[in-house]
Short mmCIF file of C-alpha atoms in Angstrom, two decimals:
data_model
loop_
_atom_site.label_atom_id
_atom_site.label_comp_id
_atom_site.label_asym_id
_atom_site.label_seq_id
_atom_site.Cartn_x
_atom_site.Cartn_y
_atom_site.Cartn_z
CA UNK A 1 -12.12 62.28 7.07
CA UNK A 2 -8.23 61.82 6.89
CA UNK A 3 -8.78 58.09 7.53
CA UNK A 4 -10.54 57.81 4.44
CA UNK A 5 -8.13 59.87 2.12
CA UNK A 6 -5.58 57.54 3.68
CA UNK A 7 -7.50 54.41 2.93
CA UNK A 8 -7.75 55.71 -0.81
CA UNK A 9 -3.81 56.50 -1.12
CA UNK A 10 -3.11 52.78 0.36
CA UNK A 11 -5.43 51.17 -1.71
CA UNK A 12 -3.88 52.37 -5.01
CA UNK A 13 -0.67 50.86 -4.02
CA UNK A 14 -2.23 47.50 -2.64
CA UNK A 15 -4.36 46.82 -5.46
CA UNK A 16 -2.11 46.60 -8.04
CA UNK A 17 -3.01 44.85 -11.37
CA UNK A 18 -2.54 41.03 -11.33
CA UNK A 19 -0.05 39.58 -14.14
CA UNK A 20 -1.70 37.40 -16.47
CA UNK A 21 -1.74 34.01 -16.02
CA UNK A 22 0.78 32.03 -18.60
CA UNK A 23 -1.03 29.55 -20.84
CA UNK A 24 -0.75 26.00 -19.61
CA UNK A 25 -2.86 23.89 -21.76
CA UNK A 26 0.27 22.14 -23.32
CA UNK A 27 2.41 20.00 -21.56
CA UNK A 28 5.81 21.25 -23.07
CA UNK A 29 5.49 24.62 -21.80
CA UNK A 30 4.90 23.74 -18.19
CA UNK A 31 7.90 23.78 -15.61
CA UNK A 32 9.28 20.38 -14.78
CA UNK A 33 8.26 20.30 -11.69
CA UNK A 34 4.62 21.23 -12.77
CA UNK A 35 4.63 18.67 -15.37
CA UNK A 36 5.84 16.27 -13.05
CA UNK A 37 3.12 17.29 -10.34
CA UNK A 38 0.33 16.76 -13.21
CA UNK A 39 1.64 13.23 -14.12
CA UNK A 40 2.00 12.34 -10.30
CA UNK A 41 -1.60 13.95 -9.82
CA UNK A 42 -2.90 11.71 -12.24
CA UNK A 43 -1.68 8.67 -11.42
CA UNK A 44 -2.69 9.08 -8.44
CA UNK A 45 -6.54 9.84 -9.05
CA UNK A 46 -6.15 6.72 -11.26
CA UNK A 47 -5.50 4.42 -8.17
CA UNK A 48 -8.24 2.66 -6.34
CA UNK A 49 -9.00 4.29 -2.53
CA UNK A 50 -7.94 1.19 -1.25
CA UNK A 51 -4.77 1.54 -3.27
CA UNK A 52 -4.18 4.68 -2.03
CA UNK A 53 -4.14 3.68 1.55
CA UNK A 54 -1.71 0.97 0.76
CA UNK A 55 0.22 3.86 -0.69
CA UNK A 56 -0.08 6.07 2.07
CA UNK A 57 1.10 3.79 4.94
CA UNK A 58 4.66 3.78 3.00
CA UNK A 59 5.81 7.38 4.07
CA UNK A 60 5.71 6.87 7.90
CA UNK A 61 6.43 3.31 7.50
CA UNK A 62 9.51 4.54 5.55
CA UNK A 63 9.93 7.45 8.45
CA UNK A 64 10.01 4.86 11.29
CA UNK A 65 12.41 2.64 9.47
CA UNK A 66 14.99 5.30 9.07
CA UNK A 67 14.55 6.39 12.64
CA UNK A 68 15.69 3.09 13.56
CA UNK A 69 18.18 2.60 11.10
CA UNK A 70 19.87 5.98 12.76
CA UNK A 71 19.55 4.73 16.46
CA UNK A 72 21.02 1.58 15.93
CA UNK A 73 23.99 3.43 13.90
CA UNK A 74 24.53 5.46 16.68
CA UNK A 75 24.64 3.23 19.40
CA UNK A 76 27.04 0.97 16.82
CA UNK A 77 29.39 3.53 16.72
CA UNK A 78 28.96 4.52 20.32
CA UNK A 79 29.84 1.15 21.04
CA UNK A 80 32.78 0.92 18.77
CA UNK A 81 34.23 4.14 20.19
CA UNK A 82 33.83 2.71 23.93
CA UNK A 83 35.86 -0.61 22.82
CA UNK A 84 38.49 1.47 21.08
CA UNK A 85 38.98 3.63 24.49
CA UNK A 86 39.01 0.31 26.16
CA UNK A 87 41.89 -1.50 24.04
CA UNK A 88 43.92 1.91 23.05
#
């Protein structure tokens, strides 16, 4: 019986009334991020599946290229440091 009373007391705290949703029928009332997300989503859905696949492969490709650039820059920096130590 005690558990039922505690559960009823906790339920009143857990089930607070929901806040009303803002009317987002007009784009001018949307926050900037939501407006951009809505524009991007519409643009993305207009693309053919083949073109979506092409765009989806750009992300991993760019990340691999950035990783390779970071590795190359690290080797270049370490090589220059070694040359400076030998000459200095």
